[in-house]
Tab-separated table of C-alpha atoms and ligand atoms in Angstrom:
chain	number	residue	atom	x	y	z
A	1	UNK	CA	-5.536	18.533	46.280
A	2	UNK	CA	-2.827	17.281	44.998
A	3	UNK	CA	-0.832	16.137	47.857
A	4	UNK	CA	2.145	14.755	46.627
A	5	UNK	CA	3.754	14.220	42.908
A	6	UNK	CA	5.005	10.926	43.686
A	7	UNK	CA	3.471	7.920	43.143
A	8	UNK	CA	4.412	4.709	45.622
A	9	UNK	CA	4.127	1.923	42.907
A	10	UNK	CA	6.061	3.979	40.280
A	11	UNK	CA	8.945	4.387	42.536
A	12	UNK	CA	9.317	1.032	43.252
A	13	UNK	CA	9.744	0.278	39.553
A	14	UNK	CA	12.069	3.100	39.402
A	15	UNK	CA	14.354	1.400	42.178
A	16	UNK	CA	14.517	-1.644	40.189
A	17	UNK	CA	15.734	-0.468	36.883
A	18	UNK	CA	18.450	1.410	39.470
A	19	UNK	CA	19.474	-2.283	40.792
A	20	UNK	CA	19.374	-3.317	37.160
A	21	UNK	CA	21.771	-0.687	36.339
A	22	UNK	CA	23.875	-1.920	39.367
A	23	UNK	CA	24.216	-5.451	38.317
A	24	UNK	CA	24.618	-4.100	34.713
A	25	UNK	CA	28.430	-2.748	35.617
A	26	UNK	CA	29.180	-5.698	37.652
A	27	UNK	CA	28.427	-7.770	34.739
A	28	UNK	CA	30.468	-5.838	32.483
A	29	UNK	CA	33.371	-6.114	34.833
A	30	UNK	CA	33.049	-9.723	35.410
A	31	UNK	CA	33.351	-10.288	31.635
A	32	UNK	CA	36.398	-7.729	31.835
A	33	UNK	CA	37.978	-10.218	34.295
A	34	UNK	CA	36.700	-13.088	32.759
A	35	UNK	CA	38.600	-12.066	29.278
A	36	UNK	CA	41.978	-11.659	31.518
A	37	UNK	CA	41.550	-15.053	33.130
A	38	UNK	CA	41.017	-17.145	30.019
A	39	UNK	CA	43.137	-18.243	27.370
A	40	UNK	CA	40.913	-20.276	25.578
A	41	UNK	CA	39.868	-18.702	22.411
A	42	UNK	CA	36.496	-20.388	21.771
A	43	UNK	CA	35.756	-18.686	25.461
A	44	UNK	CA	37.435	-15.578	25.047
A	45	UNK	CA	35.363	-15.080	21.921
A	46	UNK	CA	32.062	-15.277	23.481
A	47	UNK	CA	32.428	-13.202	26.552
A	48	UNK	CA	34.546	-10.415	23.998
A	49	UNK	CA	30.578	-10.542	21.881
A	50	UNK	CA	28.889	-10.595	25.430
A	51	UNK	CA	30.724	-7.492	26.558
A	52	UNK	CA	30.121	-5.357	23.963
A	53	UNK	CA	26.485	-6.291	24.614
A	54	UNK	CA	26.630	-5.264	27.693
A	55	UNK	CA	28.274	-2.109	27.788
A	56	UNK	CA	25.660	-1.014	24.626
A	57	UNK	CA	22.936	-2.373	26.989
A	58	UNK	CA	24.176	-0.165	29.619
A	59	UNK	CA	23.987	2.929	27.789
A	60	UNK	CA	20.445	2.095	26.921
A	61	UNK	CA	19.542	1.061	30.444
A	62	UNK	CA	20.483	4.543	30.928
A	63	UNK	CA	18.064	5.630	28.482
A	64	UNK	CA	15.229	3.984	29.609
A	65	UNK	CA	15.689	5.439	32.969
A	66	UNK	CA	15.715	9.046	32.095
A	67	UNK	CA	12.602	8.194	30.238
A	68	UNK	CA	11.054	6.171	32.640
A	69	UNK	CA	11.228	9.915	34.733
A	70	UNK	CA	11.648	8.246	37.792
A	71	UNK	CA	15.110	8.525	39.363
A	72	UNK	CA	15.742	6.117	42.438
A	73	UNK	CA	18.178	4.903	44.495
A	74	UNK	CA	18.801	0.821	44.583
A	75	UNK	CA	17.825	-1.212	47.464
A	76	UNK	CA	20.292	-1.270	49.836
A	77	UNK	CA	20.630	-5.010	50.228
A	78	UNK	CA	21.140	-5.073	45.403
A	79	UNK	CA	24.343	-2.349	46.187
A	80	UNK	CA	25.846	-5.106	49.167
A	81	UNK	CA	25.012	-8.221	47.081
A	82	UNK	CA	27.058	-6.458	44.178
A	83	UNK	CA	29.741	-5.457	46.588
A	84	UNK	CA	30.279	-8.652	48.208
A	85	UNK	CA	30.317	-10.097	44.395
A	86	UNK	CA	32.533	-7.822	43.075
A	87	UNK	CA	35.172	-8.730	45.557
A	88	UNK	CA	34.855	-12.494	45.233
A	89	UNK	CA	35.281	-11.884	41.525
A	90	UNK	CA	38.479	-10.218	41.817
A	91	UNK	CA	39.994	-12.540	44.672
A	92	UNK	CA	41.352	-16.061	44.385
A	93	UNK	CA	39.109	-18.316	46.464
A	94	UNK	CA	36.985	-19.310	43.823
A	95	UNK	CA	38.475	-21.073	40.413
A	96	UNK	CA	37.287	-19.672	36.824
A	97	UNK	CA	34.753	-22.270	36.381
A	98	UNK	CA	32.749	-20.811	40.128
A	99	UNK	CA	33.040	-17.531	38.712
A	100	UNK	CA	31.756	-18.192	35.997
A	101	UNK	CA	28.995	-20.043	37.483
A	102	UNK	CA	27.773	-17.040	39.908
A	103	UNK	CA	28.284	-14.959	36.899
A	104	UNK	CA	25.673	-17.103	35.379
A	105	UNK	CA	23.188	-16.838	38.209
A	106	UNK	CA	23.460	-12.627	38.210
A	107	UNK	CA	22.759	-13.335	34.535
A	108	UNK	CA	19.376	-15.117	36.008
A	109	UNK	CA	18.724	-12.234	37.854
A	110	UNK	CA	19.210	-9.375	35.022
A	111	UNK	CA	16.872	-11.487	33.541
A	112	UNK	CA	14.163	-11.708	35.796
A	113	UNK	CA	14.313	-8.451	37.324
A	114	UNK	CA	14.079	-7.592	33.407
A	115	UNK	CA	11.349	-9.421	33.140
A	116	UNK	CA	9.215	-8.786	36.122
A	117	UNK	CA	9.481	-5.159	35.428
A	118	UNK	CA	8.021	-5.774	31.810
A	119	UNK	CA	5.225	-7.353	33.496
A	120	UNK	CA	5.073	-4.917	36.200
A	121	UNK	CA	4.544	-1.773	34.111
A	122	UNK	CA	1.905	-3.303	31.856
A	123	UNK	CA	-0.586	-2.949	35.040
A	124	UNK	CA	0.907	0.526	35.807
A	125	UNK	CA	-0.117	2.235	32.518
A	126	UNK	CA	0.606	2.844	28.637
A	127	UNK	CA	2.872	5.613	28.921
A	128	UNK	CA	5.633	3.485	31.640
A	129	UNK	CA	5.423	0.551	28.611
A	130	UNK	CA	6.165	2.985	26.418
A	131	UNK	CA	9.538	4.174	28.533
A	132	UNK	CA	10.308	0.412	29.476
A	133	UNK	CA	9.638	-0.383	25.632
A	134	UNK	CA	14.036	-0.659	25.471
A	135	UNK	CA	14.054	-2.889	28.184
A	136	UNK	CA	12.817	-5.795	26.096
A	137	UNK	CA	16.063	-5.592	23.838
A	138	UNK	CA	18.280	-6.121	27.057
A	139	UNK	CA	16.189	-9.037	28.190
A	140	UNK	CA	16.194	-11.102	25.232
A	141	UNK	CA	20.104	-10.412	24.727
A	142	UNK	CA	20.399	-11.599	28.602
A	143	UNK	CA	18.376	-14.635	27.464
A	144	UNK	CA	20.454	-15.730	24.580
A	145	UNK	CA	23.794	-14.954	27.324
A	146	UNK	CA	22.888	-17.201	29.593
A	147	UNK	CA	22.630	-20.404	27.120
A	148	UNK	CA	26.361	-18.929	25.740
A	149	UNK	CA	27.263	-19.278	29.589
A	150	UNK	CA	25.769	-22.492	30.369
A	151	UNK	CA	28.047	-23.962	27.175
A	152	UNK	CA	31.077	-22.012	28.765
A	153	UNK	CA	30.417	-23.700	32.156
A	154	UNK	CA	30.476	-26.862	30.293
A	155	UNK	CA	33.786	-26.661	28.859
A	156	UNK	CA	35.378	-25.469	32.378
A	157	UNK	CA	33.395	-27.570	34.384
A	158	UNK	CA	34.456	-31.012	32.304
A	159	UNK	CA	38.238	-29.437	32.219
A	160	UNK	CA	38.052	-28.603	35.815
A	161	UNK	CA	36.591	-31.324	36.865
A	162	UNK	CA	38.303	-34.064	34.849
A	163	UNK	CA	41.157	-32.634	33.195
A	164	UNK	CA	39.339	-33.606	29.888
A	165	UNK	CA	37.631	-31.799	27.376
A	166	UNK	CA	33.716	-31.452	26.949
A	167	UNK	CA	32.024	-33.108	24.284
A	168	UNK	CA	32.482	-32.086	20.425
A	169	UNK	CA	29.405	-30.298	19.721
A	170	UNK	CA	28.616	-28.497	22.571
A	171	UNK	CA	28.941	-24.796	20.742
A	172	UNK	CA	26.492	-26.081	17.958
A	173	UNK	CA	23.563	-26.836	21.034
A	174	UNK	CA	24.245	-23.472	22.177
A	175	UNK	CA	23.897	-21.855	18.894
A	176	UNK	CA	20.852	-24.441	18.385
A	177	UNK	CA	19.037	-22.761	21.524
A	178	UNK	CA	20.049	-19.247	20.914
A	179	UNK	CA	18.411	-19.349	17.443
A	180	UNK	CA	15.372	-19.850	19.771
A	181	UNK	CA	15.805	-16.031	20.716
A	182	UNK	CA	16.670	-14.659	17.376
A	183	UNK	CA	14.556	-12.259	15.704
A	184	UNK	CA	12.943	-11.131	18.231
A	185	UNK	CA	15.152	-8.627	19.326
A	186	UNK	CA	15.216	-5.272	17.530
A	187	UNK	CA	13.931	-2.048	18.918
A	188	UNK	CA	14.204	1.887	17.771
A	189	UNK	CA	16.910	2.568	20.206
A	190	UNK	CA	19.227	-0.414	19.597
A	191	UNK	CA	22.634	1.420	19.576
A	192	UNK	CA	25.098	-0.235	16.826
A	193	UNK	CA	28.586	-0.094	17.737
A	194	UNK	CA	29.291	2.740	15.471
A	195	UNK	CA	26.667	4.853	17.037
A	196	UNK	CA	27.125	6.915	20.154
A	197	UNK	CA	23.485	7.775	20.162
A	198	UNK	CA	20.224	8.042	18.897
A	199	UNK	CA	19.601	11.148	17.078
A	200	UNK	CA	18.085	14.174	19.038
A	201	UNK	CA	14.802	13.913	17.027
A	202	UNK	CA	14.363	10.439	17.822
A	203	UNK	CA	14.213	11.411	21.467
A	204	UNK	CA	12.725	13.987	22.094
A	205	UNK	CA	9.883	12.507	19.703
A	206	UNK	CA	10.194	9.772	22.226
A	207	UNK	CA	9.536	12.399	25.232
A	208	UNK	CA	6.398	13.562	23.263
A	209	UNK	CA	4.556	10.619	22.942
A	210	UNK	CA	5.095	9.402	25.903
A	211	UNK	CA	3.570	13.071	27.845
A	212	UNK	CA	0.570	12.469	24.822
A	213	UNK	CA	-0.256	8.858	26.028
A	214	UNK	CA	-0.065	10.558	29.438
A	215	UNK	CA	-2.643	12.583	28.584
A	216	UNK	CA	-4.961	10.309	26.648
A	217	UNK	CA	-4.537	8.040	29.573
A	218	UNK	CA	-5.812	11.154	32.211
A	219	UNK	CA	-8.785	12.452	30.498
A	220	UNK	CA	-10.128	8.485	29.854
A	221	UNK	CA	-10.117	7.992	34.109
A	222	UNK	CA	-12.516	8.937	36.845
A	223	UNK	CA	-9.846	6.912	39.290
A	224	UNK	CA	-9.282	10.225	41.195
A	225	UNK	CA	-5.905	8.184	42.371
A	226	UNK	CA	-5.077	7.332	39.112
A	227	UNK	CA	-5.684	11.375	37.813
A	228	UNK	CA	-3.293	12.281	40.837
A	229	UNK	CA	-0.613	9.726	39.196
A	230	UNK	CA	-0.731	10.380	35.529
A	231	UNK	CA	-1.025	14.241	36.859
A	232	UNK	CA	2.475	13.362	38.403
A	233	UNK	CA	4.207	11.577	35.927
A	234	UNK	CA	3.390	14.916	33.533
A	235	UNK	CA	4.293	17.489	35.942
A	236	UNK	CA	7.764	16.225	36.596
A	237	UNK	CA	8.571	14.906	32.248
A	238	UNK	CA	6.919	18.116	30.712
A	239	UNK	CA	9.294	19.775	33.227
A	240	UNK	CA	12.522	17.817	32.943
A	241	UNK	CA	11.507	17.749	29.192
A	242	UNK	CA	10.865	21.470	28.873
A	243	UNK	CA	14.294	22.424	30.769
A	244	UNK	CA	16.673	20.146	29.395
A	245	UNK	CA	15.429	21.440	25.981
A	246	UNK	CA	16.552	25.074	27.092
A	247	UNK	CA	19.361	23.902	28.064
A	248	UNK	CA	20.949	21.985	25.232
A	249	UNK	CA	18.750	21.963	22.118
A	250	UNK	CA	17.325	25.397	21.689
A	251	UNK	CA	20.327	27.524	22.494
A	252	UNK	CA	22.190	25.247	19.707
A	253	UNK	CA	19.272	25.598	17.270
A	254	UNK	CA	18.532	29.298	17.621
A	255	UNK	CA	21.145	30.320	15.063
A	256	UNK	CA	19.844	27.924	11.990
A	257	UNK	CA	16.126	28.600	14.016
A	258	UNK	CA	15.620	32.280	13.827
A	259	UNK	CA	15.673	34.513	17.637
A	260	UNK	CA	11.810	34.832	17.285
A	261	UNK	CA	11.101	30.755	16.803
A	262	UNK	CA	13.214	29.911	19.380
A	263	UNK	CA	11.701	33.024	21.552
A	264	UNK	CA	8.542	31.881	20.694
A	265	UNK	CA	9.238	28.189	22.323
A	266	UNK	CA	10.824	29.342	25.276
A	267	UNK	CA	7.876	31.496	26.039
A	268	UNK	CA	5.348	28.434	25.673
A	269	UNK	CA	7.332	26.474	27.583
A	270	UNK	CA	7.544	29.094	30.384
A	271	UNK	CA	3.638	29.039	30.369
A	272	UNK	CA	3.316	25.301	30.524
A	273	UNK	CA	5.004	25.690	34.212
A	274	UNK	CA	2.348	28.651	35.278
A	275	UNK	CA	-0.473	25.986	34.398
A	276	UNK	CA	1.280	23.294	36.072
A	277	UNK	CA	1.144	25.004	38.933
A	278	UNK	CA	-2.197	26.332	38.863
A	279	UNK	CA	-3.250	22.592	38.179
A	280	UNK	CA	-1.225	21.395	41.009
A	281	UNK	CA	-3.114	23.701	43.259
A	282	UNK	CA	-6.629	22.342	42.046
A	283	UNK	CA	-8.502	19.702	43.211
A	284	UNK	CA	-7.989	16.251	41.242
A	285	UNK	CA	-11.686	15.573	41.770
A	286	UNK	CA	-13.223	19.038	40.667
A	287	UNK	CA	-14.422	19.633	37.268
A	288	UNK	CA	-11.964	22.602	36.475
A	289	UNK	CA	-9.172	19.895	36.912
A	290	UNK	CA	-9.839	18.106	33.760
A	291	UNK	CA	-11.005	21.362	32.034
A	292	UNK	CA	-7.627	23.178	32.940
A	293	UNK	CA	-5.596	19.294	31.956
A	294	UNK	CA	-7.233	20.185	28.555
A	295	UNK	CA	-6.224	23.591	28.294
A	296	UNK	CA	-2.604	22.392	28.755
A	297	UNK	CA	-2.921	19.936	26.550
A	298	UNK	CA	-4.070	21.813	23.632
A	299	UNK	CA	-0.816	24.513	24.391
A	300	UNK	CA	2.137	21.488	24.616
A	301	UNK	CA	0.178	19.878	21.649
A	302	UNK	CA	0.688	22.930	19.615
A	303	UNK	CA	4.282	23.553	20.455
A	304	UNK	CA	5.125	19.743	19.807
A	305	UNK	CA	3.694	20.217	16.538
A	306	UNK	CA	5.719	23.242	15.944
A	307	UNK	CA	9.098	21.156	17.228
A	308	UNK	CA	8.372	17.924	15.044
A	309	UNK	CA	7.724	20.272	12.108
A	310	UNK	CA	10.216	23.374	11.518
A	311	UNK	CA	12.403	23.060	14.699
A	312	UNK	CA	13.375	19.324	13.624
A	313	UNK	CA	13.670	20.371	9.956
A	314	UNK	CA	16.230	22.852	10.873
A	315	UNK	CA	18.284	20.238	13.049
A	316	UNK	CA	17.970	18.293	9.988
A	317	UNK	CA	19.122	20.468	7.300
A	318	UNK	CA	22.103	22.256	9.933
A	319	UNK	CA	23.825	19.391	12.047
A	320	UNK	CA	25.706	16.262	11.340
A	321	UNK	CA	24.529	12.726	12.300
A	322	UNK	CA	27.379	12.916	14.734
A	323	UNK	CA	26.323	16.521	16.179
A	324	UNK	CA	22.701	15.529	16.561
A	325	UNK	CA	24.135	12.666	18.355
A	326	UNK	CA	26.151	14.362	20.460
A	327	UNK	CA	23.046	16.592	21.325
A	328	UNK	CA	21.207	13.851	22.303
A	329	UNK	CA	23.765	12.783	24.984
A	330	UNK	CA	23.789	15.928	26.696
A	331	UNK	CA	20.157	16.031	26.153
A	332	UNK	CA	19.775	12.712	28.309
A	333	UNK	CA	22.512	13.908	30.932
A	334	UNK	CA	20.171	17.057	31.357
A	335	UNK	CA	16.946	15.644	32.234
A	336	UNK	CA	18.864	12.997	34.412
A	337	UNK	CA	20.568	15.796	36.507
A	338	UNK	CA	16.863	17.490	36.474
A	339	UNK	CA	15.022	13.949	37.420
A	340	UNK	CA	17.708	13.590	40.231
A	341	UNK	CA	16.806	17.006	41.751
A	342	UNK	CA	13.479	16.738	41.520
A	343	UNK	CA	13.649	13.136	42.986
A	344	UNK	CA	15.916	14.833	46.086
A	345	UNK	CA	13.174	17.511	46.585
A	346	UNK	CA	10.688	15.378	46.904
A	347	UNK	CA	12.899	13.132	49.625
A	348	UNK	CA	13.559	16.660	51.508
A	349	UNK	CA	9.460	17.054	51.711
A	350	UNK	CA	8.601	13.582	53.142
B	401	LIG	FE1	9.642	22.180	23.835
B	402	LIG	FE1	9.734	19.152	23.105
C-alpha cells in the first residue's frame, strides 16, 4: 500500500529552499538599507549590482520551489534568526561597517545552504537535480557577492577603524577573484532584467521532463521504498501540473486551439487522476503496480507529445513574448497555491 505520499528526506530539502527563500528577502532588504546608509559611490555601486541580483534570484528561488513540488514551511529557529536580524539591521547599535559584516556572514549561509542542498539532492534522485538545476545560478552569484563584500568591509573597516582610507587597489583584487567565478554561471532560467519570465513553453517543458525522469527513474528500481517515493513525487506534479494547466493555459489557448483539442486534453488529463488513484490503492510491491505505472506512462507521454507539438505551436503563432510571459507567472502562482494545499492536506492526515 501506499501509505503516505510524502517522503521524509524530500521534505527536509523542501524546508531548506523555504529558509533560503527567507534569508533571500532579508538580504534584499539589507542591501535596500545598505544603499540608504552609504554615500560612497564606489559602495553604493556594488550593492545597487548586488540587489538587482538578488531580487532576480528571488524570483527564481521561487521557481525552483514550485518545481521542486515540495512546499514547506522554514524551520522555526531560520524565521527567528531572520527576525532578530532584521531588527538589528534597521536599529542603531551597530555602525555600517558591523552591518555589513553580519550581512556578509548571511551571505555565507545562502551559500552553503545553497550548496549543501546541491549536494543533497544528487543522492535523492535525477528528477530533484533536475528542479534544483536553477539553484546553481544563485550560488555562484552568492559566491562572487561575498568577495564584492569582503572588499566593501575593507574600505569601512580601514575608514572606521582609522579614519583613513584602504589601500589603492583593493577593487582590482576583488574583480581579480570574482573572475574566478565567471563563466560558470548561466542556466535556461536566468531572468534578464527586461524579462518578467520565462516563456510558458519553457516551463511547462520543464514540468515534463522532470515527471519523464520520474518515470524512467521508477520502472529502473526494485527499492519498494524508493517506488513509494518516485510514486509520490508523480502523484502530487502530474496533479499540480495537470490543474494549473486548466486553470491558466488551456482556457487561454482554446480559442487559437480549437474546443475539441483543448476538450480532448482536459479529458486525458481527467483520466490521468482515475489511474492515480487506482495506483495509489495498489500495492508498491505487486506486479500490477509497475504494469499499471506503465499504462500511465504511455497516456501522459502521448498527451505531452500532443502539448510540445500543436498546443505549443499555437501559443507560438497567437501570443506575444510578453503574454506567454505573463502566462507563465500565473502558471507558477497556480501550482504553488495547488502544492500549498496539497502540502496542508497532507499535515491535516498526520
Ligand atoms: Fe497537460
Ligand atoms: Fe503538460
Amino acid at each position: 500500500m501506499v501509505a503516505t505520499l510524502d517522503d521524509t528526506k524530500r521534505s527536509a530539502i523542501g524546508m531548506k529552499l523555504a529558509g533560503m527563500k527567507e534569508l533571500q528577502n532579508l538580504l534584499i532588504e539589507n542591501e535596500q538599507l545598505f544603499l540608504r546608509e552609504t554615500n560612497d559611490a564606489d559602495i553604493s555601486d556594488r550593492f545597487r549590482k548586488m540587489l538587482e541580483d538578488d531580487q532576480k534570484n528571488l524570483g527564481i528561488l521561487d521557481t525552483v520551489i514550485v518545481q521542486y513540488g515540495v512546499q514547506a514551511q522554514p524551520e522555526k529557529t531560520i524565521t527567528e534568526m531572520v527576525q532578530k536580524l532584521g531588527q538589528l539591521m534597521k536599529g542603531s547599535e551597530l555602525s555600517l561597517y558591523e552591518k555589513v559584516f553580519q550581512h556578509e556572514l548571511l551571505k555565507h549561509q545562502q551559500v552553503m545552504t545553497g550548496l549543501t542542498i546541491h549536494k543533497a539532492a544528487q543522492k535523492v534522485g535525477a528528477d530533484v537535480m533536475l528542479a534544483i538545476g536553477p539553484l546553481n545560478t544563485i550560488n555562484f552569484e552568492n559566491r562572487a557577492h561575498q568577495e564584492q563584500l569582503k572588499g566593501v568591509l575593507e574600505v569601512l573597516g580601514v575608514r572606521e577603524l582609522t579614519g583613513q582610507e584602504a589601500d589603492q587597489g583593493i577593487w582590482a583584487r576583488v574583480q581579480d577573484a570574482m573572475a574566478a567565478f565567471s563563466g560558470v554561471v548561466g542556466s535556461a532560467v536566468t531572468q534578464g532584467s527586461d524579462k518578467q519570465d520565462m516563456n510558458i513553453q519553457d516551463i511547462i517543458r520543464l514540468d515534463h521532463n522532470k515527471v519523464n525522469t520520474l518515470f524512467t527513474q521508477l520502472l529502473a528500481t526494485d527499492d519498494a521504498q524508493k517506488i513509494q517515493e518516485y510514486f509520490g513525487q508523480i502523484y502530487k506534479d502530474l496533479l499540480v501540473h495537470s490543474i494549473a494547466e486548466e486553470k491558466v493555459v488551456y482556457p487561454a489557448v482554446r480559442p487559437f486551439y480549437g474546443d475539441s483539442d483543448t476538450q480532448e486534453l482536459f479529458d486525458e488529463q481527467a483520466h490521468f487522476r482515475v489511474l492515480l488513484d487506482e495506483i495509489k490503492a495498489t500495492n508498491a510491491s505487486s506486479p500490477e503496480f509497475k504494469d499499471k505505472i506503465r499504462k500511465l506512462m504511455d497516456e501522459v507521454g502521448d498527451h505531452i507529445r500532443q502539448e510540445e507539438s500543436t498546443m505549443f505551436a499555437a501559443i507560438r503563432n497567437n501570443f506575444s513574448t510578453e503574454q506567454s510571459e505573463q502566462m507563465t507567472t500565473k502558471f507558477k502562482a497556480a501550482k504553488s497555491e495547488e502544492q500549498q494545499k496539497m502540502a496542508q492536506m497532507s499535515g491535516m492526515m498526520k
